[in-house]
Tab-separated table of N, CA and C in Angstrom:
chain	number	residue	atom	x	y	z
A	46	UNK	N	-3.421	-113.248	-60.312
A	46	UNK	CA	-3.027	-112.131	-61.154
A	46	UNK	C	-2.282	-112.622	-62.399
A	47	UNK	N	-1.442	-113.658	-62.230
A	47	UNK	CA	-0.706	-114.197	-63.376
A	47	UNK	C	-1.652	-114.765	-64.427
A	48	UNK	N	-2.747	-115.353	-63.980
A	48	UNK	CA	-3.729	-115.902	-64.915
A	48	UNK	C	-4.310	-114.815	-65.809
A	49	UNK	N	-4.531	-113.656	-65.237
A	49	UNK	CA	-5.075	-112.535	-66.016
A	49	UNK	C	-4.084	-112.134	-67.097
A	50	UNK	N	-2.803	-112.022	-66.749
A	50	UNK	CA	-1.785	-111.650	-67.727
A	50	UNK	C	-1.641	-112.704	-68.813
A	51	UNK	N	-1.676	-113.945	-68.425
A	51	UNK	CA	-1.569	-115.031	-69.399
A	51	UNK	C	-2.780	-115.022	-70.331
A	52	UNK	N	-3.959	-114.819	-69.769
A	52	UNK	CA	-5.180	-114.764	-70.580
A	52	UNK	C	-5.132	-113.593	-71.555
A	53	UNK	N	-4.700	-112.433	-71.072
A	53	UNK	CA	-4.583	-111.265	-71.951
A	53	UNK	C	-3.559	-111.506	-73.054
A	54	UNK	N	-2.445	-112.102	-72.706
A	54	UNK	CA	-1.409	-112.409	-73.687
A	54	UNK	C	-1.954	-113.336	-74.774
A	55	UNK	N	-2.629	-114.383	-74.379
A	55	UNK	CA	-3.195	-115.336	-75.338
A	55	UNK	C	-4.274	-114.688	-76.200
A	56	UNK	N	-5.063	-113.809	-75.612
A	56	UNK	CA	-6.088	-113.101	-76.357
A	56	UNK	C	-5.457	-112.210	-77.431
A	57	UNK	N	-4.440	-111.487	-77.065
A	57	UNK	CA	-3.747	-110.607	-78.016
A	57	UNK	C	-3.152	-111.426	-79.154
A	58	UNK	N	-2.506	-112.522	-78.832
A	58	UNK	CA	-1.923	-113.391	-79.865
A	58	UNK	C	-3.019	-113.924	-80.780
A	59	UNK	N	-4.121	-114.362	-80.217
A	59	UNK	CA	-5.226	-114.904	-81.010
A	59	UNK	C	-5.804	-113.850	-81.946
A	60	UNK	N	-6.017	-112.656	-81.445
A	60	UNK	CA	-6.550	-111.585	-82.280
A	60	UNK	C	-5.599	-111.268	-83.419
A	61	UNK	N	-4.310	-111.272	-83.130
A	61	UNK	CA	-3.316	-110.986	-84.154
A	61	UNK	C	-3.332	-112.061	-85.236
A	62	UNK	N	-3.434	-113.313	-84.842
A	62	UNK	CA	-3.460	-114.406	-85.810
A	62	UNK	C	-4.682	-114.327	-86.711
A	63	UNK	N	-5.818	-113.953	-86.153
A	63	UNK	CA	-7.038	-113.898	-86.942
A	63	UNK	C	-7.131	-112.628	-87.781
A	64	UNK	N	-6.341	-111.607	-87.476
A	64	UNK	CA	-6.433	-110.361	-88.213
A	64	UNK	C	-5.599	-110.380	-89.491
A	65	UNK	N	-4.640	-111.287	-89.603
A	65	UNK	CA	-3.812	-111.309	-90.793
A	65	UNK	C	-4.558	-111.971	-91.942
A	66	UNK	N	-4.356	-111.412	-93.126
A	66	UNK	CA	-4.934	-111.994	-94.323
A	66	UNK	C	-4.327	-113.375	-94.533
A	67	UNK	N	-5.097	-114.262	-95.150
A	67	UNK	CA	-4.672	-115.641	-95.360
A	67	UNK	C	-4.865	-116.052	-96.816
A	68	UNK	N	-4.094	-117.053	-97.266
A	68	UNK	CA	-4.335	-117.589	-98.612
A	68	UNK	C	-5.787	-118.052	-98.735
A	69	UNK	N	-6.363	-117.775	-99.888
A	69	UNK	CA	-7.755	-118.128	-100.136
A	69	UNK	C	-8.715	-116.975	-99.902
A	70	UNK	N	-8.268	-115.941	-99.199
A	70	UNK	CA	-9.121	-114.767	-98.974
A	70	UNK	C	-8.943	-113.783	-100.127
A	71	UNK	N	-9.971	-112.999	-100.359
A	71	UNK	CA	-9.866	-111.930	-101.345
A	71	UNK	C	-8.965	-110.833	-100.793
A	72	UNK	N	-8.110	-110.323	-101.641
A	72	UNK	CA	-7.239	-109.218	-101.241
A	72	UNK	C	-8.095	-107.982	-100.993
A	73	UNK	N	-7.813	-107.293	-99.914
A	73	UNK	CA	-8.528	-106.053	-99.599
A	73	UNK	C	-7.911	-104.937	-100.431
A	74	UNK	N	-8.751	-104.122	-101.033
A	74	UNK	CA	-8.260	-103.050	-101.892
A	74	UNK	C	-7.545	-101.979	-101.074
A	75	UNK	N	-6.479	-101.458	-101.643
A	75	UNK	CA	-5.749	-100.326	-101.084
A	75	UNK	C	-5.731	-99.232	-102.134
A	76	UNK	N	-5.841	-97.994	-101.726
A	76	UNK	CA	-5.745	-96.843	-102.622
A	76	UNK	C	-4.819	-95.838	-101.970
A	77	UNK	N	-3.624	-95.718	-102.543
A	77	UNK	CA	-2.580	-94.887	-101.937
A	77	UNK	C	-1.885	-94.044	-102.997
A	78	UNK	N	-1.230	-92.952	-102.581
A	78	UNK	CA	-0.555	-92.084	-103.544
A	78	UNK	C	0.759	-92.684	-104.060
A	79	UNK	N	0.989	-92.501	-105.368
A	79	UNK	CA	2.226	-92.986	-105.973
A	79	UNK	C	3.312	-91.914	-105.898
A	80	UNK	N	4.382	-92.114	-106.620
A	80	UNK	CA	5.520	-91.188	-106.587
A	80	UNK	C	5.154	-89.770	-107.028
A	81	UNK	N	4.104	-89.656	-107.845
A	81	UNK	CA	3.668	-88.347	-108.334
A	81	UNK	C	2.469	-87.791	-107.570
A	82	UNK	N	2.038	-88.505	-106.525
A	82	UNK	CA	0.896	-88.059	-105.737
A	82	UNK	C	-0.448	-88.530	-106.263
A	83	UNK	N	-0.449	-89.270	-107.380
A	83	UNK	CA	-1.687	-89.806	-107.957
A	83	UNK	C	-2.099	-91.057	-107.184
A	84	UNK	N	-3.373	-91.146	-106.821
A	84	UNK	CA	-3.871	-92.308	-106.096
A	84	UNK	C	-3.971	-93.499	-107.044
A	85	UNK	N	-3.366	-94.606	-106.634
A	85	UNK	CA	-3.397	-95.841	-107.411
A	85	UNK	C	-3.979	-96.924	-106.514
A	86	UNK	N	-4.966	-97.637	-107.044
A	86	UNK	CA	-5.630	-98.694	-106.279
A	86	UNK	C	-5.109	-100.061	-106.682
A	87	UNK	N	-4.988	-100.927	-105.707
A	87	UNK	CA	-4.600	-102.310	-105.960
A	87	UNK	C	-5.591	-102.967	-106.918
A	88	UNK	N	-6.858	-102.644	-106.789
A	88	UNK	CA	-7.905	-103.252	-107.621
A	88	UNK	C	-7.757	-102.927	-109.105
A	89	UNK	N	-6.979	-101.910	-109.448
A	89	UNK	CA	-6.740	-101.579	-110.851
A	89	UNK	C	-6.003	-102.694	-111.578
A	90	UNK	N	-5.400	-103.606	-110.825
A	90	UNK	CA	-4.587	-104.662	-111.416
A	90	UNK	C	-5.310	-106.005	-111.469
A	91	UNK	N	-6.615	-105.994	-111.185
A	91	UNK	CA	-7.385	-107.236	-111.267
A	91	UNK	C	-7.268	-107.762	-112.702
A	92	UNK	N	-7.118	-109.066	-112.825
A	92	UNK	CA	-6.896	-109.669	-114.137
A	92	UNK	C	-5.421	-109.954	-114.386
A	93	UNK	N	-4.577	-109.473	-113.466
A	93	UNK	CA	-3.144	-109.735	-113.531
A	93	UNK	C	-2.726	-110.444	-112.249
A	94	UNK	N	-1.582	-111.079	-112.302
A	94	UNK	CA	-0.987	-111.657	-111.097
A	94	UNK	C	-0.200	-110.535	-110.437
A	95	UNK	N	-0.452	-110.293	-109.152
A	95	UNK	CA	0.142	-109.143	-108.461
A	95	UNK	C	0.846	-109.588	-107.187
A	96	UNK	N	2.044	-109.069	-107.003
A	96	UNK	CA	2.733	-109.226	-105.727
A	96	UNK	C	2.541	-107.925	-104.964
A	97	UNK	N	1.827	-107.999	-103.855
A	97	UNK	CA	1.645	-106.859	-102.959
A	97	UNK	C	2.818	-106.903	-101.993
A	98	UNK	N	3.724	-105.930	-102.112
A	98	UNK	CA	4.986	-105.944	-101.370
A	98	UNK	C	5.051	-104.763	-100.405
A	99	UNK	N	5.103	-105.055	-99.106
A	99	UNK	CA	5.254	-104.026	-98.081
A	99	UNK	C	6.727	-103.889	-97.738
A	100	UNK	N	7.237	-102.660	-97.751
A	100	UNK	CA	8.651	-102.432	-97.527
A	100	UNK	C	8.861	-100.997	-97.038
A	101	UNK	N	10.134	-100.622	-96.793
A	101	UNK	CA	10.490	-99.242	-96.457
A	101	UNK	C	11.965	-99.014	-96.794
A	102	UNK	N	12.320	-97.782	-97.029
A	102	UNK	CA	13.701	-97.443	-97.401
A	102	UNK	C	14.688	-97.732	-96.274
A	103	UNK	N	14.222	-97.647	-95.035
A	103	UNK	CA	15.092	-97.842	-93.870
A	103	UNK	C	15.215	-99.303	-93.469
A	104	UNK	N	14.533	-100.196	-94.165
A	104	UNK	CA	14.518	-101.627	-93.829
A	104	UNK	C	15.601	-102.361	-94.615
A	105	UNK	N	16.660	-102.779	-93.928
A	105	UNK	CA	17.764	-103.483	-94.574
A	105	UNK	C	17.339	-104.734	-95.329
A	106	UNK	N	16.569	-105.641	-94.700
A	106	UNK	CA	16.120	-106.836	-95.427
A	106	UNK	C	15.266	-106.498	-96.664
A	107	UNK	N	14.496	-105.425	-96.584
A	107	UNK	CA	13.683	-105.002	-97.734
A	107	UNK	C	14.582	-104.586	-98.891
A	108	UNK	N	15.560	-103.778	-98.582
A	108	UNK	CA	16.471	-103.278	-99.615
A	108	UNK	C	17.292	-104.423	-100.201
A	109	UNK	N	17.639	-105.396	-99.367
A	109	UNK	CA	18.380	-106.569	-99.826
A	109	UNK	C	17.518	-107.414	-100.774
A	110	UNK	N	16.210	-107.418	-100.554
A	110	UNK	CA	15.276	-108.187	-101.372
A	110	UNK	C	14.947	-107.506	-102.703
A	111	UNK	N	15.099	-106.190	-102.774
A	111	UNK	CA	14.687	-105.464	-103.972
A	111	UNK	C	15.351	-105.946	-105.265
A	112	UNK	N	16.651	-106.249	-105.296
A	112	UNK	CA	17.232	-106.750	-106.557
A	112	UNK	C	16.578	-108.053	-107.030
A	113	UNK	N	16.174	-108.903	-106.105
A	113	UNK	CA	15.467	-110.136	-106.480
A	113	UNK	C	14.117	-109.822	-107.108
A	114	UNK	N	13.425	-108.834	-106.536
A	114	UNK	CA	12.133	-108.451	-107.091
A	114	UNK	C	12.295	-107.808	-108.466
A	115	UNK	N	13.363	-107.049	-108.651
A	115	UNK	CA	13.633	-106.443	-109.960
A	115	UNK	C	13.781	-107.547	-111.011
A	116	UNK	N	14.543	-108.586	-110.703
A	116	UNK	CA	14.717	-109.711	-111.636
A	116	UNK	C	13.392	-110.397	-111.927
A	117	UNK	N	12.624	-110.665	-110.879
A	117	UNK	CA	11.330	-111.329	-111.034
A	117	UNK	C	10.396	-110.491	-111.899
A	118	UNK	N	10.338	-109.205	-111.618
A	118	UNK	CA	9.470	-108.293	-112.369
A	118	UNK	C	9.878	-108.260	-113.837
A	119	UNK	N	11.170	-108.114	-114.092
A	119	UNK	CA	11.648	-108.052	-115.471
A	119	UNK	C	11.372	-109.346	-116.227
A	120	UNK	N	11.416	-110.454	-115.538
A	120	UNK	CA	11.200	-111.760	-116.161
A	120	UNK	C	9.735	-111.996	-116.532
A	121	UNK	N	8.808	-111.535	-115.697
A	121	UNK	CA	7.398	-111.897	-115.878
A	121	UNK	C	6.451	-110.737	-116.187
A	122	UNK	N	6.937	-109.511	-116.151
A	122	UNK	CA	6.043	-108.359	-116.352
A	122	UNK	C	5.313	-108.435	-117.692
A	123	UNK	N	6.016	-108.771	-118.759
A	123	UNK	CA	5.399	-108.836	-120.089
A	123	UNK	C	4.365	-109.948	-120.215
A	124	UNK	N	4.341	-110.856	-119.237
A	124	UNK	CA	3.392	-111.976	-119.274
A	124	UNK	C	2.166	-111.720	-118.388
A	125	UNK	N	2.106	-110.528	-117.761
A	125	UNK	CA	0.938	-110.187	-116.946
A	125	UNK	C	1.196	-110.109	-115.453
A	126	UNK	N	2.457	-109.977	-115.070
A	126	UNK	CA	2.823	-109.889	-113.652
A	126	UNK	C	3.071	-108.440	-113.264
A	127	UNK	N	2.523	-108.050	-112.130
A	127	UNK	CA	2.721	-106.697	-111.597
A	127	UNK	C	3.171	-106.776	-110.145
A	128	UNK	N	3.800	-105.721	-109.696
A	128	UNK	CA	4.116	-105.563	-108.276
A	128	UNK	C	3.505	-104.240	-107.830
A	129	UNK	N	2.837	-104.279	-106.694
A	129	UNK	CA	2.267	-103.084	-106.076
A	129	UNK	C	3.051	-102.900	-104.789
A	130	UNK	N	4.049	-102.015	-104.837
A	130	UNK	CA	4.926	-101.798	-103.699
A	130	UNK	C	4.355	-100.756	-102.757
A	131	UNK	N	4.193	-101.127	-101.494
A	131	UNK	CA	3.661	-100.210	-100.478
A	131	UNK	C	4.778	-99.879	-99.500
A	132	UNK	N	5.190	-98.627	-99.509
A	132	UNK	CA	6.228	-98.175	-98.595
A	132	UNK	C	5.612	-97.664	-97.299
A	133	UNK	N	6.274	-97.987	-96.190
A	133	UNK	CA	5.851	-97.491	-94.881
A	133	UNK	C	6.685	-96.296	-94.437
A	134	UNK	N	7.445	-95.746	-95.361
A	134	UNK	CA	8.286	-94.600	-95.034
A	134	UNK	C	7.452	-93.414	-94.573
A	135	UNK	N	7.952	-92.729	-93.571
A	135	UNK	CA	7.334	-91.480	-93.145
A	135	UNK	C	8.006	-90.302	-93.838
A	136	UNK	N	9.195	-90.536	-94.365
A	136	UNK	CA	9.968	-89.516	-95.074
A	136	UNK	C	9.886	-89.786	-96.579
A	137	UNK	N	9.108	-88.976	-97.274
A	137	UNK	CA	8.882	-89.164	-98.707
A	137	UNK	C	10.180	-89.080	-99.506
A	138	UNK	N	11.078	-88.189	-99.123
A	138	UNK	CA	12.342	-88.049	-99.869
A	138	UNK	C	13.177	-89.319	-99.804
A	139	UNK	N	13.253	-89.939	-98.641
A	139	UNK	CA	14.008	-91.189	-98.503
A	139	UNK	C	13.382	-92.298	-99.336
A	140	UNK	N	12.057	-92.353	-99.342
A	140	UNK	CA	11.337	-93.347	-100.142
A	140	UNK	C	11.656	-93.181	-101.621
A	141	UNK	N	11.518	-91.954	-102.127
A	141	UNK	CA	11.767	-91.697	-103.556
A	141	UNK	C	13.213	-91.998	-103.931
A	142	UNK	N	14.133	-91.668	-103.040
A	142	UNK	CA	15.551	-91.945	-103.298
A	142	UNK	C	15.803	-93.453	-103.367
A	143	UNK	N	15.199	-94.216	-102.469
A	143	UNK	CA	15.363	-95.676	-102.468
A	143	UNK	C	14.773	-96.289	-103.735
A	144	UNK	N	13.618	-95.807	-104.165
A	144	UNK	CA	12.995	-96.310	-105.400
A	144	UNK	C	13.939	-96.071	-106.573
A	145	UNK	N	14.500	-94.886	-106.636
A	145	UNK	CA	15.431	-94.529	-107.722
A	145	UNK	C	16.706	-95.366	-107.646
A	146	UNK	N	17.326	-95.438	-106.458
A	146	UNK	CA	18.591	-96.162	-106.299
A	146	UNK	C	18.449	-97.665	-106.537
A	147	UNK	N	17.307	-98.232	-106.121
A	147	UNK	CA	17.097	-99.674	-106.275
A	147	UNK	C	16.497	-100.033	-107.634
A	148	UNK	N	16.224	-98.994	-108.444
A	148	UNK	CA	15.688	-99.187	-109.801
A	148	UNK	C	14.359	-99.962	-109.796
A	149	UNK	N	13.454	-99.523	-108.940
A	149	UNK	CA	12.142	-100.162	-108.817
A	149	UNK	C	11.194	-99.521	-109.829
A	150	UNK	N	10.924	-100.226	-110.914
A	150	UNK	CA	10.163	-99.640	-112.025
A	150	UNK	C	8.667	-99.949	-111.973
A	151	UNK	N	8.228	-100.721	-110.993
A	151	UNK	CA	6.809	-101.033	-110.878
A	151	UNK	C	6.109	-99.972	-110.041
A	152	UNK	N	4.799	-100.121	-109.894
A	152	UNK	CA	4.000	-99.155	-109.147
A	152	UNK	C	4.471	-99.105	-107.698
A	153	UNK	N	4.781	-97.908	-107.252
A	153	UNK	CA	5.189	-97.662	-105.875
A	153	UNK	C	4.219	-96.662	-105.261
A	154	UNK	N	3.674	-97.037	-104.123
A	154	UNK	CA	2.787	-96.146	-103.379
A	154	UNK	C	3.309	-96.039	-101.945
A	155	UNK	N	2.801	-95.058	-101.230
A	155	UNK	CA	3.282	-94.839	-99.867
A	155	UNK	C	2.113	-94.702	-98.897
A	156	UNK	N	2.263	-95.353	-97.758
A	156	UNK	CA	1.337	-95.198	-96.642
A	156	UNK	C	2.198	-94.616	-95.519
A	157	UNK	N	2.318	-93.313	-95.503
A	157	UNK	CA	3.362	-92.604	-94.753
A	157	UNK	C	3.151	-92.471	-93.244
A	158	UNK	N	2.387	-93.369	-92.687
A	158	UNK	CA	2.192	-93.355	-91.232
A	158	UNK	C	3.057	-94.404	-90.527
A	159	UNK	N	3.997	-95.013	-91.256
A	159	UNK	CA	4.869	-96.014	-90.650
A	159	UNK	C	4.069	-97.180	-90.103
A	160	UNK	N	4.393	-97.595	-88.885
A	160	UNK	CA	3.703	-98.737	-88.278
A	160	UNK	C	2.272	-98.422	-87.867
A	161	UNK	N	1.864	-97.166	-87.977
A	161	UNK	CA	0.475	-96.789	-87.714
A	161	UNK	C	-0.351	-96.722	-89.002
A	162	UNK	N	0.229	-97.146	-90.108
A	162	UNK	CA	-0.435	-97.080	-91.409
A	162	UNK	C	-1.666	-97.986	-91.447
A	163	UNK	N	-2.691	-97.504	-92.107
A	163	UNK	CA	-3.932	-98.265	-92.254
A	163	UNK	C	-3.692	-99.569	-92.998
A	164	UNK	N	-2.838	-99.547	-94.020
A	164	UNK	CA	-2.588	-100.763	-94.812
A	164	UNK	C	-1.979	-101.867	-93.959
A	165	UNK	N	-1.167	-101.485	-92.987
A	165	UNK	CA	-0.540	-102.456	-92.083
A	165	UNK	C	-1.616	-103.155	-91.249
A	166	UNK	N	-2.532	-102.362	-90.731
A	166	UNK	CA	-3.619	-102.937	-89.929
A	166	UNK	C	-4.523	-103.808	-90.798
A	167	UNK	N	-4.806	-103.349	-92.006
A	167	UNK	CA	-5.683	-104.081	-92.912
A	167	UNK	C	-5.140	-105.473	-93.225
A	168	UNK	N	-3.830	-105.561	-93.459
A	168	UNK	CA	-3.219	-106.834	-93.847
A	168	UNK	C	-2.586	-107.582	-92.678
A	169	UNK	N	-2.629	-107.003	-91.489
A	169	UNK	CA	-2.091	-107.684	-90.316
A	169	UNK	C	-0.593	-107.869	-90.376
A	170	UNK	N	0.104	-106.862	-90.855
A	170	UNK	CA	1.558	-106.937	-91.027
A	170	UNK	C	2.257	-106.706	-89.688
A	171	UNK	N	3.187	-107.601	-89.351
A	171	UNK	CA	3.980	-107.468	-88.124
A	171	UNK	C	5.453	-107.222	-88.408
A	172	UNK	N	5.863	-107.453	-89.641
A	172	UNK	CA	7.262	-107.241	-90.016
A	172	UNK	C	7.328	-106.961	-91.514
A	173	UNK	N	8.425	-106.328	-91.907
A	173	UNK	CA	8.676	-106.120	-93.327
A	173	UNK	C	10.085	-106.611	-93.640
A	174	UNK	N	10.316	-107.059	-94.859
A	174	UNK	CA	9.353	-107.107	-95.944
A	174	UNK	C	8.290	-108.172	-95.701
A	175	UNK	N	7.101	-107.875	-96.164
A	175	UNK	CA	5.987	-108.820	-96.172
A	175	UNK	C	5.334	-108.730	-97.537
A	176	UNK	N	4.896	-109.876	-98.047
A	176	UNK	CA	4.298	-109.854	-99.380
A	176	UNK	C	3.151	-110.841	-99.492
A	177	UNK	N	2.255	-110.529	-100.417
A	177	UNK	CA	1.074	-111.328	-100.691
A	177	UNK	C	0.988	-111.507	-102.206
A	178	UNK	N	1.025	-112.747	-102.670
A	178	UNK	CA	0.877	-113.014	-104.093
A	178	UNK	C	-0.605	-113.212	-104.375
A	179	UNK	N	-1.127	-112.401	-105.281
A	179	UNK	CA	-2.557	-112.338	-105.564
A	179	UNK	C	-2.805	-112.810	-107.002
A	180	UNK	N	-3.783	-113.687	-107.177
A	180	UNK	CA	-4.061	-114.215	-108.515
A	180	UNK	C	-4.899	-113.232	-109.331
A	181	UNK	N	-5.221	-113.618	-110.552
A	181	UNK	CA	-5.936	-112.752	-111.487
A	181	UNK	C	-7.340	-112.389	-111.015
A	182	UNK	N	-7.893	-113.214	-110.133
A	182	UNK	CA	-9.235	-112.951	-109.604
A	182	UNK	C	-9.219	-112.146	-108.306
A	183	UNK	N	-8.027	-111.760	-107.850
A	183	UNK	CA	-7.931	-110.963	-106.626
A	183	UNK	C	-7.875	-111.784	-105.356
A	184	UNK	N	-7.533	-113.065	-105.466
A	184	UNK	CA	-7.459	-113.954	-104.312
A	184	UNK	C	-5.995	-114.135	-103.901
A	185	UNK	N	-5.741	-114.023	-102.608
A	185	UNK	CA	-4.382	-114.227	-102.086
A	185	UNK	C	-4.037	-115.704	-102.212
A	186	UNK	N	-2.901	-115.990	-102.825
A	186	UNK	CA	-2.475	-117.377	-103.022
A	186	UNK	C	-1.339	-117.775	-102.091
A	187	UNK	N	-0.345	-116.904	-101.924
A	187	UNK	CA	0.759	-117.197	-101.008
A	187	UNK	C	1.120	-115.937	-100.233
A	188	UNK	N	1.721	-116.159	-99.065
A	188	UNK	CA	2.177	-115.047	-98.236
A	188	UNK	C	3.659	-115.246	-97.946
A	189	UNK	N	4.431	-114.192	-98.186
A	189	UNK	CA	5.871	-114.162	-97.897
A	189	UNK	C	6.665	-115.267	-98.591
A	190	UNK	N	6.225	-115.665	-99.772
A	190	UNK	CA	7.004	-116.627	-100.562
A	190	UNK	C	8.255	-115.920	-101.075
A	191	UNK	N	9.332	-116.664	-101.185
A	191	UNK	CA	10.595	-116.091	-101.660
A	191	UNK	C	11.258	-117.043	-102.646
A	192	UNK	N	12.250	-116.530	-103.353
A	192	UNK	CA	13.092	-117.344	-104.214
A	192	UNK	C	12.325	-118.175	-105.218
A	193	UNK	N	12.736	-119.449	-105.325
A	193	UNK	CA	12.123	-120.328	-106.325
A	193	UNK	C	10.650	-120.587	-106.019
A	194	UNK	N	10.270	-120.601	-104.747
A	194	UNK	CA	8.856	-120.792	-104.412
A	194	UNK	C	8.007	-119.665	-105.000
A	195	UNK	N	8.473	-118.424	-104.843
A	195	UNK	CA	7.749	-117.277	-105.384
A	195	UNK	C	7.730	-117.337	-106.906
A	196	UNK	N	8.879	-117.583	-107.504
A	196	UNK	CA	8.954	-117.629	-108.967
A	196	UNK	C	8.043	-118.715	-109.535
A	197	UNK	N	8.063	-119.896	-108.951
A	197	UNK	CA	7.208	-120.985	-109.429
A	197	UNK	C	5.728	-120.667	-109.251
A	198	UNK	N	5.396	-120.006	-108.143
A	198	UNK	CA	3.992	-119.608	-107.914
A	198	UNK	C	3.544	-118.596	-108.951
A	199	UNK	N	4.401	-117.643	-109.263
A	199	UNK	CA	4.075	-116.644	-110.290
A	199	UNK	C	3.861	-117.337	-111.634
A	200	UNK	N	4.780	-118.222	-112.017
A	200	UNK	CA	4.661	-118.974	-113.281
A	200	UNK	C	3.326	-119.711	-113.358
A	201	UNK	N	3.000	-120.434	-112.284
A	201	UNK	CA	1.759	-121.215	-112.260
A	201	UNK	C	0.526	-120.330	-112.384
A	202	UNK	N	0.521	-119.218	-111.675
A	202	UNK	CA	-0.644	-118.334	-111.708
A	202	UNK	C	-0.789	-117.634	-113.067
A	203	UNK	N	0.315	-117.395	-113.731
A	203	UNK	CA	0.240	-116.768	-115.063
A	203	UNK	C	-0.325	-117.722	-116.094
A	204	UNK	N	-0.202	-119.029	-115.865
A	204	UNK	CA	-0.766	-120.035	-116.782
A	204	UNK	C	-2.273	-120.098	-116.698
A	205	UNK	N	-2.826	-119.810	-115.535
A	205	UNK	CA	-4.291	-119.915	-115.333
A	205	UNK	C	-5.050	-118.919	-116.174
């Protein structure tokens, strides 16, 4: 009986590992409503370097990371850098309040099903914040890069 449980456990882990997007793969398009209810697609930003950022208003580490993203965005936006922020909030009011309070001026969309959100399944997200740096051709280059690694990756991709 223990062998069955171990086999099932390993199978679940394997499926999870293979379901997550990886560097070198094309980013899967997402089309979600923004703060005004208008559908915005990730593919609209092809030709730019994009950070696909999954977060939520109730996520402490996400909120702690937002000031860093604000600095990064302000530094590179004029050079062709965008952020496509995907919130997993189920409460739209909390999401909008967090966007306002954290001064997030880039595109913000919501997939309001929380951990049951389609975007989470599509990208194989197990925790937030999670991010995918996407090049001008729509290819994922790095996953969950932070700090100087993220900044240097953005700089390099903007040169291409």
